[in-house]
Backbone atoms as SQL, in Angstrom:
CREATE TABLE atoms (id INTEGER PRIMARY KEY, chain TEXT, resi INTEGER, resn TEXT, atom TEXT, x REAL, y REAL, z REAL);
INSERT INTO atoms VALUES
  (1, 'A', 1, 'MET', 'N', -140.966, -72.653, -51.306),
  (2, 'A', 1, 'MET', 'CA', -139.842, -72.451, -50.280),
  (3, 'A', 1, 'MET', 'C', -140.167, -71.324, -49.314),
  (4, 'A', 2, 'PHE', 'N', -139.911, -71.729, -48.020),
  (5, 'A', 2, 'PHE', 'CA', -140.068, -70.699, -46.923),
  (6, 'A', 2, 'PHE', 'C', -138.951, -69.621, -47.011),
  (7, 'A', 3, 'CYS', 'N', -139.426, -68.419, -46.618),
  (8, 'A', 3, 'CYS', 'CA', -138.539, -67.230, -46.625),
  (9, 'A', 3, 'CYS', 'C', -138.931, -66.456, -45.333),
  (10, 'A', 4, 'ARG', 'N', -137.915, -66.324, -44.432),
  (11, 'A', 4, 'ARG', 'CA', -138.162, -65.668, -43.200),
  (12, 'A', 4, 'ARG', 'C', -138.855, -64.262, -43.384),
  (13, 'A', 5, 'SER', 'N', -138.003, -63.564, -44.267),
  (14, 'A', 5, 'SER', 'CA', -138.622, -62.250, -44.535),
  (15, 'A', 5, 'SER', 'C', -139.839, -61.914, -45.068),
  (16, 'A', 6, 'LEU', 'N', -140.263, -62.922, -45.900),
  (17, 'A', 6, 'LEU', 'CA', -141.679, -62.914, -46.344),
  (18, 'A', 6, 'LEU', 'C', -142.681, -63.200, -45.349),
  (19, 'A', 7, 'GLN', 'N', -142.320, -64.249, -44.512),
  (20, 'A', 7, 'GLN', 'CA', -143.078, -64.431, -43.434),
  (21, 'A', 7, 'GLN', 'C', -143.394, -63.352, -42.442),
  (22, 'A', 8, 'ARG', 'N', -142.203, -62.536, -42.186),
  (23, 'A', 8, 'ARG', 'CA', -142.251, -61.467, -41.343),
  (24, 'A', 8, 'ARG', 'C', -143.124, -60.203, -41.867),
  (25, 'A', 9, 'ASN', 'N', -143.095, -60.075, -43.154),
  (26, 'A', 9, 'ASN', 'CA', -143.723, -59.034, -43.975),
  (27, 'A', 9, 'ASN', 'C', -145.213, -59.400, -43.969),
  (28, 'A', 10, 'GLN', 'N', -145.543, -60.701, -44.014),
  (29, 'A', 10, 'GLN', 'CA', -147.004, -61.037, -44.105),
  (30, 'A', 10, 'GLN', 'C', -147.548, -60.902, -42.880),
  (31, 'A', 11, 'ALA', 'N', -146.957, -61.186, -41.555),
  (32, 'A', 11, 'ALA', 'CA', -147.204, -60.830, -40.423),
  (33, 'A', 11, 'ALA', 'C', -147.592, -59.376, -40.295),
  (34, 'A', 12, 'LYS', 'N', -146.683, -58.579, -40.600),
  (35, 'A', 12, 'LYS', 'CA', -146.949, -57.156, -40.487),
  (36, 'A', 12, 'LYS', 'C', -148.085, -56.730, -41.342),
  (37, 'A', 13, 'LEU', 'N', -148.506, -57.079, -42.469),
  (38, 'A', 13, 'LEU', 'CA', -149.450, -56.871, -43.290),
  (39, 'A', 13, 'LEU', 'C', -150.881, -57.276, -42.579),
  (40, 'A', 14, 'VAL', 'N', -150.759, -58.213, -41.927),
  (41, 'A', 14, 'VAL', 'CA', -151.926, -58.748, -41.302),
  (42, 'A', 14, 'VAL', 'C', -151.967, -58.062, -39.967),
  (43, 'A', 15, 'GLY', 'N', -150.943, -57.833, -39.115),
  (44, 'A', 15, 'GLY', 'CA', -151.152, -57.623, -37.776),
  (45, 'A', 15, 'GLY', 'C', -151.232, -56.067, -37.627),
  (46, 'A', 16, 'GLU', 'N', -150.794, -55.101, -38.416),
  (47, 'A', 16, 'GLU', 'CA', -150.983, -53.689, -38.231),
  (48, 'A', 16, 'GLU', 'C', -152.521, -53.269, -38.284),
  (49, 'A', 17, 'PRO', 'N', -153.296, -53.691, -39.321),
  (50, 'A', 17, 'PRO', 'CA', -154.577, -53.537, -39.299),
  (51, 'A', 17, 'PRO', 'C', -155.375, -54.067, -38.034),
  (52, 'A', 18, 'LYS', 'N', -154.964, -55.150, -37.466),
  (53, 'A', 18, 'LYS', 'CA', -155.587, -55.815, -36.326),
  (54, 'A', 18, 'LYS', 'C', -155.363, -54.772, -35.230),
  (55, 'A', 19, 'VAL', 'N', -154.222, -54.222, -35.062),
  (56, 'A', 19, 'VAL', 'CA', -153.941, -53.426, -33.834),
  (57, 'A', 19, 'VAL', 'C', -154.695, -52.204, -33.967),
  (58, 'A', 20, 'ASP', 'N', -155.008, -51.612, -35.161),
  (59, 'A', 20, 'ASP', 'CA', -155.933, -50.382, -35.416),
  (60, 'A', 20, 'ASP', 'C', -157.369, -50.685, -35.194),
  (61, 'A', 21, 'TYR', 'N', -157.871, -51.889, -35.877),
  (62, 'A', 21, 'TYR', 'CA', -159.167, -52.057, -35.732),
  (63, 'A', 21, 'TYR', 'C', -159.724, -53.086, -34.702),
  (64, 'A', 22, 'GLY', 'N', -158.758, -53.566, -34.003),
  (65, 'A', 22, 'GLY', 'CA', -159.111, -54.428, -32.887),
  (66, 'A', 22, 'GLY', 'C', -159.659, -53.776, -31.617),
  (67, 'A', 23, 'ALA', 'N', -159.761, -54.301, -30.450),
  (68, 'A', 23, 'ALA', 'CA', -160.465, -53.691, -29.398),
  (69, 'A', 23, 'ALA', 'C', -159.544, -52.308, -28.907),
  (70, 'A', 24, 'GLU', 'N', -160.116, -51.702, -28.154),
  (71, 'A', 24, 'GLU', 'CA', -159.606, -50.244, -27.975),
  (72, 'A', 24, 'GLU', 'C', -158.043, -50.261, -27.229),
  (73, 'A', 25, 'ASN', 'N', -157.758, -51.237, -26.462),
  (74, 'A', 25, 'ASN', 'CA', -156.453, -51.415, -26.036),
  (75, 'A', 25, 'ASN', 'C', -155.357, -51.858, -26.902),
  (76, 'A', 26, 'GLY', 'N', -155.836, -52.185, -28.184),
  (77, 'A', 26, 'GLY', 'CA', -154.909, -52.641, -29.237),
  (78, 'A', 26, 'GLY', 'C', -154.074, -53.804, -29.055),
  (79, 'A', 27, 'ILE', 'N', -154.380, -54.705, -28.040),
  (80, 'A', 27, 'ILE', 'CA', -153.695, -56.014, -27.775),
  (81, 'A', 27, 'ILE', 'C', -154.073, -57.062, -28.809),
  (82, 'A', 28, 'ILE', 'N', -152.851, -57.573, -29.370),
  (83, 'A', 28, 'ILE', 'CA', -153.222, -58.682, -30.255),
  (84, 'A', 28, 'ILE', 'C', -152.324, -59.819, -29.636),
  (85, 'A', 29, 'ASP', 'N', -152.510, -61.206, -30.039),
  (86, 'A', 29, 'ASP', 'CA', -151.863, -62.293, -29.619),
  (87, 'A', 29, 'ASP', 'C', -151.189, -62.741, -31.139),
  (88, 'A', 30, 'ILE', 'N', -149.981, -63.226, -30.862),
  (89, 'A', 30, 'ILE', 'CA', -149.205, -63.720, -32.110),
  (90, 'A', 30, 'ILE', 'C', -148.797, -65.083, -31.564),
  (91, 'A', 31, 'ALA', 'N', -148.997, -66.304, -32.337),
  (92, 'A', 31, 'ALA', 'CA', -148.522, -67.479, -32.033),
  (93, 'A', 31, 'ALA', 'C', -147.858, -68.030, -33.276),
  (94, 'A', 32, 'VAL', 'N', -146.733, -68.574, -33.032),
  (95, 'A', 32, 'VAL', 'CA', -145.951, -69.152, -34.135),
  (96, 'A', 32, 'VAL', 'C', -145.699, -70.778, -34.022),
  (97, 'A', 33, 'LYS', 'N', -146.094, -71.497, -34.864),
  (98, 'A', 33, 'LYS', 'CA', -145.986, -72.906, -34.593),
  (99, 'A', 33, 'LYS', 'C', -145.232, -73.563, -35.746),
  (100, 'A', 34, 'SER', 'N', -144.516, -74.705, -35.489),
  (101, 'A', 34, 'SER', 'CA', -144.046, -75.540, -36.613),
  (102, 'A', 34, 'SER', 'C', -144.471, -76.825, -36.524),
  (103, 'A', 35, 'ARG', 'N', -145.052, -77.413, -37.592),
  (104, 'A', 35, 'ARG', 'CA', -145.786, -78.763, -37.393),
  (105, 'A', 35, 'ARG', 'C', -146.009, -79.284, -38.873),
  (106, 'A', 36, 'ASP', 'N', -145.657, -80.480, -38.961),
  (107, 'A', 36, 'ASP', 'CA', -145.846, -81.309, -40.414),
  (108, 'A', 36, 'ASP', 'C', -145.306, -80.576, -41.562),
  (109, 'A', 37, 'GLU', 'N', -144.050, -80.067, -41.351),
  (110, 'A', 37, 'GLU', 'CA', -143.377, -79.501, -42.507),
  (111, 'A', 37, 'GLU', 'C', -143.886, -78.152, -42.807),
  (112, 'A', 38, 'LYS', 'N', -144.590, -77.382, -41.925),
  (113, 'A', 38, 'LYS', 'CA', -145.141, -76.068, -42.184),
  (114, 'A', 38, 'LYS', 'C', -144.866, -75.242, -41.068),
  (115, 'A', 39, 'ILE', 'N', -144.719, -73.938, -41.273),
  (116, 'A', 39, 'ILE', 'CA', -144.694, -72.941, -40.293),
  (117, 'A', 39, 'ILE', 'C', -146.041, -72.186, -40.278),
  (118, 'A', 40, 'SER', 'N', -146.736, -71.889, -39.310),
  (119, 'A', 40, 'SER', 'CA', -147.996, -71.068, -39.018),
  (120, 'A', 40, 'SER', 'C', -147.738, -70.023, -38.157),
  (121, 'A', 41, 'ILE', 'N', -148.334, -68.823, -38.512),
  (122, 'A', 41, 'ILE', 'CA', -148.311, -67.615, -37.748),
  (123, 'A', 41, 'ILE', 'C', -149.974, -67.339, -37.693),
  (124, 'A', 42, 'SER', 'N', -150.286, -67.361, -36.303),
  (125, 'A', 42, 'SER', 'CA', -151.628, -67.106, -36.031),
  (126, 'A', 42, 'SER', 'C', -151.708, -65.729, -35.436),
  (127, 'A', 43, 'ILE', 'N', -152.567, -64.619, -35.828),
  (128, 'A', 43, 'ILE', 'CA', -152.532, -63.476, -35.225),
  (129, 'A', 43, 'ILE', 'C', -154.131, -63.115, -34.879),
  (130, 'A', 44, 'THR', 'N', -154.242, -62.902, -33.349),
  (131, 'A', 44, 'THR', 'CA', -155.751, -62.775, -33.054),
  (132, 'A', 44, 'THR', 'C', -155.739, -61.478, -32.150),
  (133, 'A', 45, 'ASP', 'N', -157.054, -60.792, -32.458),
  (134, 'A', 45, 'ASP', 'CA', -157.337, -59.696, -31.687),
  (135, 'A', 45, 'ASP', 'C', -158.368, -59.887, -30.693),
  (136, 'A', 46, 'TYR', 'N', -158.779, -58.881, -30.084),
  (137, 'A', 46, 'TYR', 'CA', -159.976, -58.866, -29.072),
  (138, 'A', 46, 'TYR', 'C', -161.155, -57.872, -29.393),
  (139, 'A', 47, 'GLY', 'N', -161.031, -57.600, -30.801),
  (140, 'A', 47, 'GLY', 'CA', -162.236, -56.727, -31.208),
  (141, 'A', 47, 'GLY', 'C', -163.422, -57.413, -31.482),
  (142, 'A', 48, 'LYS', 'N', -164.413, -56.760, -32.402),
  (143, 'A', 48, 'LYS', 'CA', -165.659, -57.338, -32.562),
  (144, 'A', 48, 'LYS', 'C', -165.667, -58.663, -33.402),
  (145, 'A', 49, 'GLY', 'N', -164.492, -58.853, -34.111),
  (146, 'A', 49, 'GLY', 'CA', -164.453, -60.017, -34.980),
  (147, 'A', 49, 'GLY', 'C', -164.925, -59.748, -36.421),
  (148, 'A', 50, 'PHE', 'N', -164.783, -60.782, -37.336),
  (149, 'A', 50, 'PHE', 'CA', -165.252, -60.562, -38.794),
  (150, 'A', 50, 'PHE', 'C', -166.783, -60.774, -38.898),
  (151, 'A', 51, 'SER', 'N', -167.388, -59.791, -39.741),
  (152, 'A', 51, 'SER', 'CA', -168.803, -59.981, -40.217),
  (153, 'A', 51, 'SER', 'C', -168.774, -61.216, -41.105),
  (154, 'A', 52, 'HIS', 'N', -170.020, -61.752, -41.272),
  (155, 'A', 52, 'HIS', 'CA', -170.012, -62.759, -42.235),
  (156, 'A', 52, 'HIS', 'C', -169.456, -62.301, -43.757),
  (157, 'A', 53, 'GLU', 'N', -170.002, -61.256, -44.098),
  (158, 'A', 53, 'GLU', 'CA', -169.435, -60.497, -45.248),
  (159, 'A', 53, 'GLU', 'C', -167.838, -60.446, -45.283),
  (160, 'A', 54, 'ASP', 'N', -167.192, -59.968, -44.213),
  (161, 'A', 54, 'ASP', 'CA', -165.813, -59.845, -44.078),
  (162, 'A', 54, 'ASP', 'C', -165.111, -61.240, -44.233),
  (163, 'A', 55, 'LEU', 'N', -165.837, -62.402, -43.628),
  (164, 'A', 55, 'LEU', 'CA', -165.276, -63.560, -43.748),
  (165, 'A', 55, 'LEU', 'C', -165.186, -63.983, -45.318),
  (166, 'A', 56, 'GLN', 'N', -166.122, -63.551, -46.017),
  (167, 'A', 56, 'GLN', 'CA', -166.183, -63.955, -47.492),
  (168, 'A', 56, 'GLN', 'C', -165.347, -63.186, -48.457),
  (169, 'A', 57, 'LYS', 'N', -165.215, -61.736, -48.016),
  (170, 'A', 57, 'LYS', 'CA', -164.438, -60.887, -48.847),
  (171, 'A', 57, 'LYS', 'C', -163.223, -60.340, -48.464),
  (172, 'A', 58, 'SER', 'N', -162.779, -60.456, -47.291),
  (173, 'A', 58, 'SER', 'CA', -161.542, -59.736, -46.887),
  (174, 'A', 58, 'SER', 'C', -160.393, -60.187, -47.536),
  (175, 'A', 59, 'LYS', 'N', -160.285, -61.224, -48.314),
  (176, 'A', 59, 'LYS', 'CA', -158.963, -61.402, -49.203),
  (177, 'A', 59, 'LYS', 'C', -159.116, -60.859, -50.334),
  (178, 'A', 60, 'GLN', 'N', -160.185, -60.156, -50.718),
  (179, 'A', 60, 'GLN', 'CA', -160.220, -59.457, -52.048),
  (180, 'A', 60, 'GLN', 'C', -159.563, -58.096, -52.050),
  (181, 'A', 61, 'GLN', 'N', -158.842, -57.927, -53.074),
  (182, 'A', 61, 'GLN', 'CA', -158.066, -56.630, -53.328),
  (183, 'A', 61, 'GLN', 'C', -159.098, -55.414, -53.139),
  (184, 'A', 62, 'PHE', 'N', -158.631, -54.419, -52.183),
  (185, 'A', 62, 'PHE', 'CA', -159.399, -53.135, -51.897),
  (186, 'A', 62, 'PHE', 'C', -160.464, -53.421, -51.033),
  (187, 'A', 63, 'TYR', 'N', -160.866, -54.581, -50.573),
  (188, 'A', 63, 'TYR', 'CA', -162.065, -54.696, -49.783),
  (189, 'A', 63, 'TYR', 'C', -161.595, -54.101, -48.285),
  (190, 'A', 64, 'ARG', 'N', -162.565, -53.278, -47.841),
  (191, 'A', 64, 'ARG', 'CA', -162.252, -52.615, -46.677),
  (192, 'A', 64, 'ARG', 'C', -163.365, -52.725, -45.531),
  (193, 'A', 65, 'GLY', 'N', -164.285, -53.571, -45.817),
  (194, 'A', 65, 'GLY', 'CA', -165.226, -54.049, -44.548),
  (195, 'A', 65, 'GLY', 'C', -166.089, -52.817, -44.072),
  (196, 'A', 66, 'ASP', 'N', -166.104, -52.816, -42.868),
  (197, 'A', 66, 'ASP', 'CA', -167.093, -51.832, -41.980),
  (198, 'A', 66, 'ASP', 'C', -166.680, -50.404, -42.376),
  (199, 'A', 67, 'LYS', 'N', -167.525, -49.868, -43.053),
  (200, 'A', 67, 'LYS', 'CA', -167.195, -48.327, -43.598),
  (201, 'A', 67, 'LYS', 'C', -167.010, -47.333, -42.538),
  (202, 'A', 68, 'SER', 'N', -167.697, -47.609, -41.452),
  (203, 'A', 68, 'SER', 'CA', -167.497, -46.663, -40.146),
  (204, 'A', 68, 'SER', 'C', -166.075, -46.816, -39.657),
  (205, 'A', 69, 'ARG', 'N', -165.153, -47.927, -39.946),
  (206, 'A', 69, 'ARG', 'CA', -163.954, -47.982, -39.458),
  (207, 'A', 69, 'ARG', 'C', -162.879, -47.668, -40.494),
  (208, 'A', 70, 'ASN', 'N', -163.030, -47.485, -41.762),
  (209, 'A', 70, 'ASN', 'CA', -162.178, -46.983, -42.809),
  (210, 'A', 70, 'ASN', 'C', -161.343, -45.988, -42.405),
  (211, 'A', 71, 'SER', 'N', -160.033, -46.197, -42.562),
  (212, 'A', 71, 'SER', 'CA', -159.058, -45.154, -42.194),
  (213, 'A', 71, 'SER', 'C', -158.125, -44.744, -43.545),
  (214, 'A', 72, 'PRO', 'N', -157.926, -43.542, -43.689),
  (215, 'A', 72, 'PRO', 'CA', -157.138, -43.200, -44.738),
  (216, 'A', 72, 'PRO', 'C', -155.547, -44.011, -44.698),
  (217, 'A', 73, 'ASN', 'N', -155.289, -44.475, -43.671),
  (218, 'A', 73, 'ASN', 'CA', -154.005, -45.287, -43.644),
  (219, 'A', 73, 'ASN', 'C', -154.133, -46.674, -44.120),
  (220, 'A', 74, 'HIS', 'N', -155.285, -47.156, -44.324),
  (221, 'A', 74, 'HIS', 'CA', -155.388, -48.431, -44.772),
  (222, 'A', 74, 'HIS', 'C', -156.171, -48.576, -46.159),
  (223, 'A', 75, 'PHE', 'N', -155.732, -49.314, -47.044),
  (224, 'A', 75, 'PHE', 'CA', -156.259, -49.564, -48.520),
  (225, 'A', 75, 'PHE', 'C', -156.918, -50.720, -48.888),
  (226, 'A', 76, 'GLY', 'N', -157.129, -51.652, -47.917),
  (227, 'A', 76, 'GLY', 'CA', -157.843, -52.841, -48.207),
  (228, 'A', 76, 'GLY', 'C', -156.803, -53.910, -49.083),
  (229, 'A', 77, 'ILE', 'N', -155.670, -53.623, -49.029),
  (230, 'A', 77, 'ILE', 'CA', -154.568, -54.644, -49.688),
  (231, 'A', 77, 'ILE', 'C', -153.990, -55.612, -48.785),
  (232, 'A', 78, 'GLY', 'N', -153.683, -55.329, -47.544),
  (233, 'A', 78, 'GLY', 'CA', -152.994, -56.188, -46.681),
  (234, 'A', 78, 'GLY', 'C', -153.194, -57.632, -46.811),
  (235, 'A', 79, 'LEU', 'N', -154.560, -57.989, -46.530),
  (236, 'A', 79, 'LEU', 'CA', -154.908, -59.448, -46.476),
  (237, 'A', 79, 'LEU', 'C', -154.812, -60.023, -47.847),
  (238, 'A', 80, 'TYR', 'N', -155.085, -59.188, -48.957),
  (239, 'A', 80, 'TYR', 'CA', -155.002, -59.697, -50.288),
  (240, 'A', 80, 'TYR', 'C', -153.613, -59.942, -50.608),
  (241, 'A', 81, 'ILE', 'N', -152.582, -59.005, -50.263),
  (242, 'A', 81, 'ILE', 'CA', -151.108, -59.507, -50.495),
  (243, 'A', 81, 'ILE', 'C', -150.807, -60.651, -49.815),
  (244, 'A', 82, 'ALA', 'N', -151.069, -60.593, -48.437),
  (245, 'A', 82, 'ALA', 'CA', -150.590, -61.829, -47.619),
  (246, 'A', 82, 'ALA', 'C', -151.143, -63.169, -48.286),
  (247, 'A', 83, 'ASP', 'N', -152.373, -63.089, -48.633),
  (248, 'A', 83, 'ASP', 'CA', -152.934, -64.253, -49.271),
  (249, 'A', 83, 'ASP', 'C', -152.229, -64.696, -50.581),
  (250, 'A', 84, 'GLN', 'N', -151.970, -63.634, -51.399),
  (251, 'A', 84, 'GLN', 'CA', -151.329, -63.970, -52.704),
  (252, 'A', 84, 'GLN', 'C', -149.912, -64.547, -52.514),
  (253, 'A', 85, 'VAL', 'N', -149.216, -63.922, -51.489),
  (254, 'A', 85, 'VAL', 'CA', -147.862, -64.460, -51.210),
  (255, 'A', 85, 'VAL', 'C', -147.725, -65.877, -50.535),
  (256, 'A', 86, 'ALA', 'N', -148.862, -66.218, -49.778),
  (257, 'A', 86, 'ALA', 'CA', -149.179, -67.452, -49.200),
  (258, 'A', 86, 'ALA', 'C', -149.200, -68.458, -50.436),
  (259, 'A', 87, 'LYS', 'N', -150.132, -68.126, -51.221),
  (260, 'A', 87, 'LYS', 'CA', -150.474, -69.015, -52.318),
  (261, 'A', 87, 'LYS', 'C', -149.205, -69.299, -53.307),
  (262, 'A', 88, 'GLN', 'N', -148.436, -68.133, -53.537),
  (263, 'A', 88, 'GLN', 'CA', -147.239, -68.378, -54.329),
  (264, 'A', 88, 'GLN', 'C', -146.234, -69.244, -53.902),
  (265, 'A', 89, 'ASN', 'N', -146.328, -69.547, -52.322),
  (266, 'A', 89, 'ASN', 'CA', -145.463, -70.343, -51.600),
  (267, 'A', 89, 'ASN', 'C', -146.006, -71.600, -51.231),
  (268, 'A', 90, 'GLN', 'N', -147.119, -71.930, -51.951),
  (269, 'A', 90, 'GLN', 'CA', -147.882, -73.209, -51.643),
  (270, 'A', 90, 'GLN', 'C', -148.538, -73.203, -50.293),
  (271, 'A', 91, 'GLY', 'N', -148.700, -72.125, -49.784),
  (272, 'A', 91, 'GLY', 'CA', -149.317, -71.814, -48.544),
  (273, 'A', 91, 'GLY', 'C', -150.916, -71.352, -48.436),
  (274, 'A', 92, 'ASN', 'N', -151.273, -70.976, -47.271),
  (275, 'A', 92, 'ASN', 'CA', -152.784, -70.683, -47.079),
  (276, 'A', 92, 'ASN', 'C', -152.888, -69.608, -46.103),
  (277, 'A', 93, 'LEU', 'N', -153.771, -68.754, -46.256),
  (278, 'A', 93, 'LEU', 'CA', -154.153, -67.733, -45.397),
  (279, 'A', 93, 'LEU', 'C', -155.535, -67.915, -44.917),
  (280, 'A', 94, 'SER', 'N', -155.947, -68.234, -43.658),
  (281, 'A', 94, 'SER', 'CA', -157.308, -68.306, -43.313),
  (282, 'A', 94, 'SER', 'C', -157.805, -67.386, -42.307),
  (283, 'A', 95, 'LEU', 'N', -159.012, -67.066, -42.444),
  (284, 'A', 95, 'LEU', 'CA', -159.798, -66.065, -41.514),
  (285, 'A', 95, 'LEU', 'C', -160.898, -66.708, -40.779),
  (286, 'A', 96, 'SER', 'N', -161.089, -66.344, -39.539),
  (287, 'A', 96, 'SER', 'CA', -162.077, -66.880, -38.605),
  (288, 'A', 96, 'SER', 'C', -162.381, -66.189, -37.610),
  (289, 'A', 97, 'ASN', 'N', -163.406, -66.207, -36.756),
  (290, 'A', 97, 'ASN', 'CA', -163.637, -65.460, -35.469),
  (291, 'A', 97, 'ASN', 'C', -163.327, -66.453, -34.398),
  (292, 'A', 98, 'CYS', 'N', -162.813, -65.930, -33.356),
  (293, 'A', 98, 'CYS', 'CA', -162.299, -66.736, -32.225),
  (294, 'A', 98, 'CYS', 'C', -163.529, -67.328, -31.601),
  (295, 'A', 99, 'THR', 'N', -163.177, -68.484, -30.932),
  (296, 'A', 99, 'THR', 'CA', -164.327, -69.186, -30.242),
  (297, 'A', 99, 'THR', 'C', -164.298, -69.226, -28.739),
  (298, 'A', 100, 'HIS', 'N', -163.191, -68.676, -28.232),
  (299, 'A', 100, 'HIS', 'CA', -163.067, -68.579, -26.900),
  (300, 'A', 100, 'HIS', 'C', -163.037, -67.096, -26.219),
  (301, 'A', 101, 'HIS', 'N', -163.108, -66.091, -27.127),
  (302, 'A', 101, 'HIS', 'CA', -163.406, -64.759, -26.776),
  (303, 'A', 101, 'HIS', 'C', -163.761, -63.980, -28.069),
  (304, 'A', 102, 'PRO', 'N', -164.299, -62.620, -27.772),
  (305, 'A', 102, 'PRO', 'CA', -164.562, -61.890, -29.060),
  (306, 'A', 102, 'PRO', 'C', -163.330, -61.630, -29.825),
  (307, 'A', 103, 'GLY', 'N', -163.277, -61.542, -31.099),
  (308, 'A', 103, 'GLY', 'CA', -162.247, -61.302, -31.745),
  (309, 'A', 103, 'GLY', 'C', -162.118, -62.185, -33.072),
  (310, 'A', 104, 'ALA', 'N', -161.046, -61.487, -33.863),
  (311, 'A', 104, 'ALA', 'CA', -160.827, -62.202, -35.215),
  (312, 'A', 104, 'ALA', 'C', -159.476, -62.970, -34.994),
  (313, 'A', 105, 'GLU', 'N', -159.363, -63.944, -35.983),
  (314, 'A', 105, 'GLU', 'CA', -158.049, -64.621, -36.131),
  (315, 'A', 105, 'GLU', 'C', -157.742, -64.724, -37.542),
  (316, 'A', 106, 'VAL', 'N', -156.435, -64.464, -37.793),
  (317, 'A', 106, 'VAL', 'CA', -155.854, -64.636, -39.289),
  (318, 'A', 106, 'VAL', 'C', -154.723, -65.559, -38.980),
  (319, 'A', 107, 'GLU', 'N', -154.711, -66.632, -39.812),
  (320, 'A', 107, 'GLU', 'CA', -153.618, -67.608, -39.841),
  (321, 'A', 107, 'GLU', 'C', -153.062, -67.845, -41.083),
  (322, 'A', 108, 'ILE', 'N', -151.588, -67.668, -41.077),
  (323, 'A', 108, 'ILE', 'CA', -150.838, -67.874, -42.294),
  (324, 'A', 108, 'ILE', 'C', -149.990, -69.104, -42.049),
  (325, 'A', 109, 'SER', 'N', -150.067, -70.147, -43.047),
  (326, 'A', 109, 'SER', 'CA', -149.447, -71.333, -42.964),
  (327, 'A', 109, 'SER', 'C', -148.564, -71.616, -44.218),
  (328, 'A', 110, 'ILE', 'N', -147.304, -71.786, -44.263),
  (329, 'A', 110, 'ILE', 'CA', -146.296, -71.907, -45.588),
  (330, 'A', 110, 'ILE', 'C', -145.521, -73.136, -45.179),
  (331, 'A', 111, 'PRO', 'N', -145.360, -74.026, -46.241),
  (332, 'A', 111, 'PRO', 'CA', -144.351, -75.013, -46.101),
  (333, 'A', 111, 'PRO', 'C', -142.923, -74.649, -45.818),
  (334, 'A', 112, 'ILE', 'N', -142.341, -75.388, -45.012),
  (335, 'A', 112, 'ILE', 'CA', -140.799, -74.947, -44.808),
  (336, 'A', 112, 'ILE', 'C', -139.960, -75.428, -45.800),
  (337, 'A', 113, 'ASN', 'N', -140.135, -76.619, -46.427),
  (338, 'A', 113, 'ASN', 'CA', -139.259, -77.186, -47.331),
  (339, 'A', 113, 'ASN', 'C', -138.850, -76.330, -48.521);
């Protein structure tokens, strides 16, 4: 079952690190779509994107990726929690690198019914 507060909290878990770790200007794009009985939130930044290792491990609990960018304010649990909540709601969290500009994209899809 879709829950607006859950979706909002997932976007916050995913979006805050993207502002901190994205390009220097901190700009992110957020797109919300409803299609085929699902709602999707896509958050894109303009940073360096995910490394190959990040794409494989970023949904693991406590994974923090690039050690030079680790911050005491981030614990490597945001994507893990968002992924777990998506799964509990028959949804999906996917990670990718942008194809039309440098940067990373995180998409959360959850059924509306």
